[in-house]
Amino acid sequence: MTAASSDSGSARLVVLVSGSGSNLQALLDACADPEYGAQVVAVGADREGIAGLDRAAAAGVPTFVHKVKSYAERADWDRALTESVAAYKPDLVISAGFLKLVGDDFLAEFGDRYINTHNALLPAFPGIHGPRDALEYGVKVAGATLFFVDGGVDTGPIIAQVVVPVEDDDTEETLTERIKEVERRQLVEWVGRLVRDGWTITGRKVRLK
Ligand code: GRF
């Protein structure tokens, strides 16, 4: 898959958020450099009143919100989300702390170009408490994984991983913060590589072109 380019010559990113949006901010900052090769064309969320939406607004990026509970059926929410994202014609859709699993419609449309960053070394510790689960297990290394989303929970083909040593006195908070620092750098580096080089997915193997 090669990321198609917009008129301005840079790839179009739609970023989905549910929280503080520090990963989104890292992407916005990277996109300020034309050499990076991408622009954030829209930010979507599943809730209002989050810092991630404020960051988008501050950068002049359009936003949209679809709350699951505003829809009678989960599939209706998924369709609405799919339509909003599709309207921005993204080359890559990025879940950056987006706390919802998308459904069949979304994956049918974007399954070959929807990526997520997770704060654990998959396949260990999927789900929303990666650092806490890793600490409780007693692992000596934790980290972050960037992957293409499939129909499972944090199960898709892996793009990149980064390791963070666990310290004896780590708490969930300290480990989470140390992971987030390297996670942001990994996200920025690999989104850039994907959109500039294009990629292939063969089985579970992701390769740059
Ligand atoms: C990231 O660590 C991600 O792995 C996890 O939520 C965090 C999002 O942080 N699922 P932010 O909203 O980008 O600051």
Coordinates of N, CA and C and ligand atoms in Angstrom, one line a residue, residues 19-24 96-97 117-119 180 183, ligand 1:
G19 N -8.5 11.3 25.1 CA -8.0 11.8 26.4 C -7.1 13.0 26.2
S20 N -5.9 12.9 26.8 CA -5.0 14.1 26.8 C -4.4 14.4 25.5
G21 N -4.3 13.5 24.6 CA -3.8 13.8 23.3 C -2.4 14.2 23.1
S22 N -1.5 13.7 24.0 CA -0.1 14.0 23.9 C 0.5 13.3 22.6
N23 N 0.0 12.2 22.2 CA 0.5 11.6 21.0 C 0.0 12.4 19.8
L24 N -1.2 12.9 19.8 CA -1.7 13.8 18.8 C -0.8 15.0 18.7
A96 N -4.9 7.3 18.7 CA -3.9 7.7 19.6 C -4.5 7.9 21.0
G97 N -4.7 6.8 21.7 CA -5.4 6.9 22.9 C -6.9 6.9 22.7
T117 N -1.6 2.9 18.7 CA -0.4 2.7 19.6 C -0.9 2.2 20.9
H118 N -0.2 1.2 21.4 CA -0.6 0.6 22.7 C 0.6 0.6 23.6
N119 N 0.4 0.9 24.9 CA 1.5 1.0 25.9 C 1.9 -0.3 26.6
K180 N 5.1 6.5 27.7 CA 4.5 7.5 26.8 C 5.6 8.3 26.1
E183 N 6.9 6.2 23.4 CA 5.8 5.8 22.5 C 5.5 7.0 21.5
Ligands
GRF1 C1 -1.1 6.1 25.2 O1 -0.1 5.7 26.1 C2 -1.7 4.9 24.6 O2 -0.9 3.8 24.5 C3 -2.8 4.6 25.6 O3 -3.3 5.8 26.0 C4 -2.2 6.8 25.9 C5 -2.8 8.0 25.2 O4 -2.1 9.1 25.6 N1 -3.8 3.7 25.0 P1 -2.4 10.5 25.0 O5 -3.9 10.8 25.0 O6 -1.9 10.5 23.6 O7 -1.7 11.5 25.8

